[in-house]
XYZ file of N, CA and C in Angstrom:
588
model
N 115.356 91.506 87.697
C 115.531 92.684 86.854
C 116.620 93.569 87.471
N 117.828 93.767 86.989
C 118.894 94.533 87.509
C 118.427 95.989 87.939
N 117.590 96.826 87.212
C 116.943 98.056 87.462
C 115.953 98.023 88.810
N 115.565 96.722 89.023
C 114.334 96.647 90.134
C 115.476 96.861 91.623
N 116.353 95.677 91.109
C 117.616 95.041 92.228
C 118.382 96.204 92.383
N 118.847 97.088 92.025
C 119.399 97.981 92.035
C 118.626 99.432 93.059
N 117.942 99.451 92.746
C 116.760 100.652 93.135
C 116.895 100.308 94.312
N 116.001 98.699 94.338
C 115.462 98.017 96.117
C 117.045 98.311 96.757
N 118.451 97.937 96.303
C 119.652 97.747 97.061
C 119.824 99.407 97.546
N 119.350 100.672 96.510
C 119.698 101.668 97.339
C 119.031 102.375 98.325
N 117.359 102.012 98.093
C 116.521 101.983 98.997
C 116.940 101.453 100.485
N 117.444 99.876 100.622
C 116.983 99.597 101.722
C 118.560 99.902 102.407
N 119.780 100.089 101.488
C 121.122 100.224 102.240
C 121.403 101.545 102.598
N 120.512 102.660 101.407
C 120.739 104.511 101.998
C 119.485 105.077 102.136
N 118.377 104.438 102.531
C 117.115 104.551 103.060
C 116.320 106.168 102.008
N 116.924 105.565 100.628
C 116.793 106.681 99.534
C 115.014 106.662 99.337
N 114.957 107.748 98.727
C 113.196 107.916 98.550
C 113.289 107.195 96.845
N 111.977 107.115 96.381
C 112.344 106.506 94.803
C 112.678 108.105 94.004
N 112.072 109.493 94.448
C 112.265 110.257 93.170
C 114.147 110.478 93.413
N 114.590 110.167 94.985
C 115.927 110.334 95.404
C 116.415 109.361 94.685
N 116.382 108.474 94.403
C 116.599 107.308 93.164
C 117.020 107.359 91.738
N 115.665 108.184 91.532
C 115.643 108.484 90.154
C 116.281 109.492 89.986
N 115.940 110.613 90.952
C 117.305 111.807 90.367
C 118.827 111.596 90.756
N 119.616 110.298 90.770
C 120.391 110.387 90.782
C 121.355 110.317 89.420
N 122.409 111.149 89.397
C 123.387 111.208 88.110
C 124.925 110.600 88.295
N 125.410 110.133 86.947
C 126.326 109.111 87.285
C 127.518 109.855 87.910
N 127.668 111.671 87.845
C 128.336 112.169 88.222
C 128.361 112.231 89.900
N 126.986 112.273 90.635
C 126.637 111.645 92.203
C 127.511 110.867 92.325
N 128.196 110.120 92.065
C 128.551 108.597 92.539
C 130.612 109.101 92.568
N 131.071 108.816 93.504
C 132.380 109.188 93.533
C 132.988 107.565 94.426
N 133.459 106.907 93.200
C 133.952 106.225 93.639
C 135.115 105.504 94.258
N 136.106 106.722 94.549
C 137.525 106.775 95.536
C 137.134 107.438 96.453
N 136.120 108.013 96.670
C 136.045 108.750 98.073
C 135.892 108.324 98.981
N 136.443 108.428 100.461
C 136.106 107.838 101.504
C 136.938 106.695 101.759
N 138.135 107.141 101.143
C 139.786 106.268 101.143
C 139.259 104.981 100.204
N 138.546 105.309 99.019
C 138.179 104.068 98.336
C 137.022 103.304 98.494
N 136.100 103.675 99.741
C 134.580 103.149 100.097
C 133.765 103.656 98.923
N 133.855 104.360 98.891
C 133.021 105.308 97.468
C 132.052 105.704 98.913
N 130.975 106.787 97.468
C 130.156 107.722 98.060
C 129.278 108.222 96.958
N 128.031 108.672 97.309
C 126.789 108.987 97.100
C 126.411 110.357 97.235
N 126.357 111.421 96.476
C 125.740 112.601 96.557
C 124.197 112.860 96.225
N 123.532 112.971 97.445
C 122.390 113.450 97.055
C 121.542 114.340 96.726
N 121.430 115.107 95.873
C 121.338 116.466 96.128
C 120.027 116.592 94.716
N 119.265 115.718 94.340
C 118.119 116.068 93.474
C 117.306 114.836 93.454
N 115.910 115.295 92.927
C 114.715 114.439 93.467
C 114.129 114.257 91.766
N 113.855 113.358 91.511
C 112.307 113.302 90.369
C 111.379 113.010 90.916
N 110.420 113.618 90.055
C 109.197 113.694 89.988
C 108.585 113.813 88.787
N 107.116 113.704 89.296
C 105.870 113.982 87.815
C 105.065 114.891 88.198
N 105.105 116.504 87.750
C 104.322 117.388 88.078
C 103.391 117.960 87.276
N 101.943 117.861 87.799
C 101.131 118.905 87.163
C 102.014 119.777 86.152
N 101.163 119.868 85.374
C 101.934 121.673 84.324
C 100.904 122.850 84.919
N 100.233 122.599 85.202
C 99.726 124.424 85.841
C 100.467 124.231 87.331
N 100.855 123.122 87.758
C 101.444 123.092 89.045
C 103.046 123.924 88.806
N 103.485 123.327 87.772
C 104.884 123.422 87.799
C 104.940 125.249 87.181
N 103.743 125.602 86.383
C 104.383 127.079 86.512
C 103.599 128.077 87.335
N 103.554 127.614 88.184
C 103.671 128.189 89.864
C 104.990 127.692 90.332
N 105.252 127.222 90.226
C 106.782 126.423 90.790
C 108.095 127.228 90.398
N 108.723 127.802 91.414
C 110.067 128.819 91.567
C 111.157 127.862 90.681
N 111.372 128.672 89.363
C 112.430 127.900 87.998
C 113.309 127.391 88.605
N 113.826 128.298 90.036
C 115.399 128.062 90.595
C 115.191 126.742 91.301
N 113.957 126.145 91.780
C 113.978 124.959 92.121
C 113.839 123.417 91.250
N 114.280 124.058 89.925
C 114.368 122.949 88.921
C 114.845 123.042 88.041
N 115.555 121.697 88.196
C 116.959 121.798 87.464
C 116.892 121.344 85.954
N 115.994 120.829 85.480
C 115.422 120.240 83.915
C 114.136 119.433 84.287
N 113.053 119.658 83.171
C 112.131 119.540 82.740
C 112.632 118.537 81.567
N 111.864 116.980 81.615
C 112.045 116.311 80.635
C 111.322 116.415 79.279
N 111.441 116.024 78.187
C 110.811 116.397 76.816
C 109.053 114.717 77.350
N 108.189 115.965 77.345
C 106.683 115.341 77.294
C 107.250 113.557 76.209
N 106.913 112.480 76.624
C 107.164 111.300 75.794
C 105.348 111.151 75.312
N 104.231 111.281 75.718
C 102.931 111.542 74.849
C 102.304 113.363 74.659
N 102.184 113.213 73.312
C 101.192 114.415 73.029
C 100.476 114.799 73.894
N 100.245 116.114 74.794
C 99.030 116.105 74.903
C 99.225 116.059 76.529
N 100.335 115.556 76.890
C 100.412 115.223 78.561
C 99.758 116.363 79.474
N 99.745 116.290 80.779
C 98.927 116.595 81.552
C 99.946 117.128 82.174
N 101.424 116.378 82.610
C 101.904 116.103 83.404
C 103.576 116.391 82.531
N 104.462 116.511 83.304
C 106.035 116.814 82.836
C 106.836 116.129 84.020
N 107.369 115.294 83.782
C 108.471 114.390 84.796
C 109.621 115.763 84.840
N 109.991 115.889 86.022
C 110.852 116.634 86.383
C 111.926 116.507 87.371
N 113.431 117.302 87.028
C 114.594 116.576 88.661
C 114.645 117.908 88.893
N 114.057 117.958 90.271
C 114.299 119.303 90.884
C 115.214 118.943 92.629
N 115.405 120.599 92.389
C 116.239 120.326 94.824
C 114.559 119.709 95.278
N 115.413 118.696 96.210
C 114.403 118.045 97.385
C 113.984 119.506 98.185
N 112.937 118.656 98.858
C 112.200 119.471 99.518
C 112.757 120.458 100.964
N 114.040 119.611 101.673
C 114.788 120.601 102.633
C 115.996 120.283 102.688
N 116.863 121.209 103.194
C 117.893 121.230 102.994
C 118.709 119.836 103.730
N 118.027 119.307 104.540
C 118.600 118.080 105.005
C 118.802 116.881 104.147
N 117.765 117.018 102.971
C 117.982 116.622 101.896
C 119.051 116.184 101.321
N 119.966 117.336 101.253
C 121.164 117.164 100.516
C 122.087 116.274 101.527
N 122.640 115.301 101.087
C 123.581 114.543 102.005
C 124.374 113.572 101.285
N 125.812 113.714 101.699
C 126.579 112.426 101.235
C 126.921 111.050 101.902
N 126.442 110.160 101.544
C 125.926 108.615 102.108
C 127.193 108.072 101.195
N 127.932 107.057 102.087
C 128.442 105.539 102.078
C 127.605 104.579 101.755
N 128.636 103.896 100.058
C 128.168 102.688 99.623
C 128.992 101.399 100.526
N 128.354 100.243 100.440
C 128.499 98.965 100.893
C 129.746 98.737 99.680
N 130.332 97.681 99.855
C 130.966 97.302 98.791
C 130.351 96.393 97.938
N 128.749 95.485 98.338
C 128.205 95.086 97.800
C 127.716 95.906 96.312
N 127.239 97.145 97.348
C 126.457 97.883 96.515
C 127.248 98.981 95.298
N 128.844 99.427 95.771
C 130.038 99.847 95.006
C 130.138 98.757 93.020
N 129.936 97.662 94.056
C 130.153 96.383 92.435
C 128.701 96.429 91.966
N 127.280 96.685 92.220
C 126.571 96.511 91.295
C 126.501 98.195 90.693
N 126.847 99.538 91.382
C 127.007 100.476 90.226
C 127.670 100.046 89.373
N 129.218 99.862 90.015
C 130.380 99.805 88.411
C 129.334 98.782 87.474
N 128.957 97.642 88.150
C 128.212 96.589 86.838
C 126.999 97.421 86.062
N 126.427 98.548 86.738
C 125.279 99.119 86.265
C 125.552 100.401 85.408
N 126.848 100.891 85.708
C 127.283 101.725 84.343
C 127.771 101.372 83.070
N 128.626 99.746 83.874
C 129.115 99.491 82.435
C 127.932 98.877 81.413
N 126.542 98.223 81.889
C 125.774 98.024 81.784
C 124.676 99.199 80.561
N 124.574 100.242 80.938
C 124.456 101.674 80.388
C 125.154 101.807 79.131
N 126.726 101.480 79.173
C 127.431 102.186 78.044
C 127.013 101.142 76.969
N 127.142 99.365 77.664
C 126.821 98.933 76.537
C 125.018 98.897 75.569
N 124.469 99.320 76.733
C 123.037 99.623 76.131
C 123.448 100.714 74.944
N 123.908 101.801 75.354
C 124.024 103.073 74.210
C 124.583 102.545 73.085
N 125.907 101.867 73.127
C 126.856 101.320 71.916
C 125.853 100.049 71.247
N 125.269 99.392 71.600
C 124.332 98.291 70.617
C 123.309 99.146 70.044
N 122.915 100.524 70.493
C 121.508 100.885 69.568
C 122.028 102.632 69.632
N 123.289 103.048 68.996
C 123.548 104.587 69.479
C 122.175 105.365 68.462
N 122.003 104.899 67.599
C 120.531 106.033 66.581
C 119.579 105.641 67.015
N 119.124 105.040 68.026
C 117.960 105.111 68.778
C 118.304 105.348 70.280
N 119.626 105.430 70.843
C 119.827 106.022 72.449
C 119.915 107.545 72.824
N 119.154 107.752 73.698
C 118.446 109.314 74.147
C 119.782 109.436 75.354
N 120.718 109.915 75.448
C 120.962 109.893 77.196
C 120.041 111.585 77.659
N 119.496 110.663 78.665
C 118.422 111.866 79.538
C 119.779 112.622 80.724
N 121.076 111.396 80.875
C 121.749 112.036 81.993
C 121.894 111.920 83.410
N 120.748 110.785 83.149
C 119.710 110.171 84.701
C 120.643 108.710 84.706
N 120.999 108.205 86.032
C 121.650 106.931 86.589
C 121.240 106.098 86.310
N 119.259 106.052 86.658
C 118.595 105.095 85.944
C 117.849 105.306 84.525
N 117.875 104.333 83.820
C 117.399 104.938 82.453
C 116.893 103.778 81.776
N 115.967 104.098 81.060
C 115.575 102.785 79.863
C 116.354 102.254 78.987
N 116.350 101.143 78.517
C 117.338 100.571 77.426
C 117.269 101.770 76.247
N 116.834 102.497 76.299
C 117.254 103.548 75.009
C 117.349 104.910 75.396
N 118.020 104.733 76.808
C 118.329 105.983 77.201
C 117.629 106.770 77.729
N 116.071 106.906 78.325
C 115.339 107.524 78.760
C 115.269 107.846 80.103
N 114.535 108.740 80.238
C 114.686 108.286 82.099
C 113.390 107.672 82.730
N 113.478 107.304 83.687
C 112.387 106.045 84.432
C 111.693 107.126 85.481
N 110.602 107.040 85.439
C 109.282 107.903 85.846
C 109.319 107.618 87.682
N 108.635 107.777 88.595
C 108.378 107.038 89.852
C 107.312 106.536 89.796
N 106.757 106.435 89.135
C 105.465 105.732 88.731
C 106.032 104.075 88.400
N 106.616 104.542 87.937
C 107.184 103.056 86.676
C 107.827 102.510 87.629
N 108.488 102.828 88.233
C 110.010 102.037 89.307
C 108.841 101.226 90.118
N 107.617 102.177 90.595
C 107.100 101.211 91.532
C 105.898 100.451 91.158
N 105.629 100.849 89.845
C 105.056 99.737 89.212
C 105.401 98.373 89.382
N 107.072 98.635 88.664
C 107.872 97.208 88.336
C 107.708 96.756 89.807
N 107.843 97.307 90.983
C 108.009 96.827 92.189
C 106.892 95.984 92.415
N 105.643 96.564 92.487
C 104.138 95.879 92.722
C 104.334 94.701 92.337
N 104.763 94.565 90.679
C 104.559 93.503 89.685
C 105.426 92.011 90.678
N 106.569 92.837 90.602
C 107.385 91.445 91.115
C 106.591 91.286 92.350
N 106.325 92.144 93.875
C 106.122 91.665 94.701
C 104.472 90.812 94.834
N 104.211 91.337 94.176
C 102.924 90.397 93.547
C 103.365 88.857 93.204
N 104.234 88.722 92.472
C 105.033 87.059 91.952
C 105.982 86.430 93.203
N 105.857 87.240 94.369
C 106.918 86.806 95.601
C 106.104 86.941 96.389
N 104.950 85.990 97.032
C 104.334 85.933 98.006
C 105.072 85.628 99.536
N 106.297 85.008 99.015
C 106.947 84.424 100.170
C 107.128 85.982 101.159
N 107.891 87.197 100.489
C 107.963 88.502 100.709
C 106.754 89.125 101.659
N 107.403 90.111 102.847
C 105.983 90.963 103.251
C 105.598 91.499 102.398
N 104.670 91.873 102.264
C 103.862 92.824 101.062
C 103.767 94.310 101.736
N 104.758 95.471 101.531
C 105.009 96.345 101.560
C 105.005 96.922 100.378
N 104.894 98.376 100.813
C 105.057 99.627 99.568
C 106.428 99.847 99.329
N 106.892 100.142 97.894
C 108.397 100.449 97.844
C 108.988 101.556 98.932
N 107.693 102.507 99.111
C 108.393 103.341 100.399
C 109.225 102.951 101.703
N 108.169 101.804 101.810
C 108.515 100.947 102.891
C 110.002 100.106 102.474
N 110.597 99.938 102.069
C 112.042 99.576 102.321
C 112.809 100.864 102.763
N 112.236 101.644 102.109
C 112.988 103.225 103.115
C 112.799 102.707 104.668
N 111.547 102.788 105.176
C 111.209 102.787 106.632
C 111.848 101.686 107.031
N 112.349 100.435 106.537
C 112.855 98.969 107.002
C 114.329 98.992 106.959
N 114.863 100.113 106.300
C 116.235 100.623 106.320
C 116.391 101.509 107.081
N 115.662 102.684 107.933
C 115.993 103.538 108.984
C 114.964 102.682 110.047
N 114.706 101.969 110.327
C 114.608 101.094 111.406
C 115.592 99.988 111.534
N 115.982 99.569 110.982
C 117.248 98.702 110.968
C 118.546 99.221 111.268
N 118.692 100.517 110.219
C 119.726 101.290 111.155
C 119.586 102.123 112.836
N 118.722 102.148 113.175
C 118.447 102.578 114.406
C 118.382 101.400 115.390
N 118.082 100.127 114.586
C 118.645 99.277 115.955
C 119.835 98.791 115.902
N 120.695 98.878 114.515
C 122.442 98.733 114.669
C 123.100 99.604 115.292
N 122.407 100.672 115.414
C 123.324 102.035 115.606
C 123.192 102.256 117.417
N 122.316 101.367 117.606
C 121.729 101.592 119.343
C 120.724 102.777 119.650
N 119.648 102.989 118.429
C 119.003 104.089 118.795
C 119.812 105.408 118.347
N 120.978 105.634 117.523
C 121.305 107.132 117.350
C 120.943 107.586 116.640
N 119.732 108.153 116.835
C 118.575 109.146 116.087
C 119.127 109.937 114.775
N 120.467 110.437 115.624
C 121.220 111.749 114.768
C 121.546 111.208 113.689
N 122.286 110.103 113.779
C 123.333 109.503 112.898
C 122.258 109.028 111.667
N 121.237 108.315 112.072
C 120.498 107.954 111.052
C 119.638 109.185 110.492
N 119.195 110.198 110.645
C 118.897 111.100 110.545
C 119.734 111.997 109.177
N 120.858 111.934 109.680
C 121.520 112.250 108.206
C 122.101 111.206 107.427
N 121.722 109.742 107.630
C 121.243 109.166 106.549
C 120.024 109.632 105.525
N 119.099 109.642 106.554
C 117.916 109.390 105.630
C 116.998 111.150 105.438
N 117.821 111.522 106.056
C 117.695 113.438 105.419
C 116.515 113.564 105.819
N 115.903 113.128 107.071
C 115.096 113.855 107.522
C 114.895 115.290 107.871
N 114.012 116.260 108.050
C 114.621 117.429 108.224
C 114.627 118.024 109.700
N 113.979 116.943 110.343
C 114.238 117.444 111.802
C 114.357 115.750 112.895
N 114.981 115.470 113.938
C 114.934 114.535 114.628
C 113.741 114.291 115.127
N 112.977 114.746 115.495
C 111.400 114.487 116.053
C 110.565 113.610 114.675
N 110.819 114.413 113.176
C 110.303 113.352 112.395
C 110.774 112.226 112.184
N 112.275 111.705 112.699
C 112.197 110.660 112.355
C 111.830 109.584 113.880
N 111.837 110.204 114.944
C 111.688 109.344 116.053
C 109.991 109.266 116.243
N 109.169 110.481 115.616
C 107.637 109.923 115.456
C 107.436 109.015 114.764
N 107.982 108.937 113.527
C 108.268 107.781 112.535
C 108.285 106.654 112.799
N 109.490 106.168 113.272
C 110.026 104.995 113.474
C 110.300 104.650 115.010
């Protein structure tokens, strides 16, 4: 599934969280920067929040509220600022990972152009074939499902390719705490060396 492959590739290469996933926008993605490496802006999270939660929740920390998809919900998927400011960070794509965006936008446009009176754009990087945006629920649904059909695979949580990507970079890097650290936007060095 290109949406599964895609997710897992930014997970385990920018040790991204899934709502860091999901709130990404195609405008994030700058692909001459970095003399042509491209680059990754991270700077918003989804989520699924309570509604008596969310109005307790400071407006300035959210940036759109999606339209309820059942009557009646409980709950409002939302892209708000991450939780600290370390959060925000600009990460280097692979060139692996440079060719499956371009394939995953052009991918997008032609979804919209085969069904434009039924395509929603939500605005979101990842999105349903009709334009919606993809929940964190759902991303790691699909994840379970497949890793359920791949026994060969450890059986980890999608979180866990985060943790298998800032442990991997900490033993390429020789242990530099820092460096991986503002990879993976921890907000202090002690959490990520209790961590990992």
């Amino acid at each position: 599934d290109p949406t599964l492959h895609l997710a897992v590739h930014l997970s385990m290469i920018l040790s991204l969280r899934v709502g860091e996933i999901l709130g990404l926008q195609p405008g994030d993605i700058d692909f001459d920067a970095a003399d042509g490496r491209g680059t990754i802006s991270v700077s918003k999270t989804m989520q699924r929040a309570n509604k008596d939660a969310l109005e307790k929740l400071d407006p300035n920390q959210v940036y759109h509220t999606f339209p309820d998809r059942r009557e009646g919900s409980k709950s409002s998927l939302i892209l708000k600022k991450p939780k600290t400011k370390k959060s925000n960070r600009v990460l280097y794509m692979t060139k692996p990972l440079k060719e499956e965006l371009l394939a995953w936008l052009d991918k997008m446009k032609q979804d919209e152009q085969n069904a434009p009176e039924k395509y929603s754009n939500c605005g979101q990087l990842f999105r349903l074939p009709d334009g919606l945006p993809i929940a964190p629920d759902v991303l790691t649904k699909w994840y379970r499902m497949w890793r359920a059909e791949h026994p060969e695979f450890e059986k980890i949580v999608f979180h866990g390719l985060r943790h298998s990507s800032a442990t991997y970079q900490l033993m390429i890097s020789g242990g530099d705490v820092k460096a991986v650290q503002g990879t993976t936007g921890h907000a202090t060095a002690d959490m990520l060396v209790n961590t990992y």
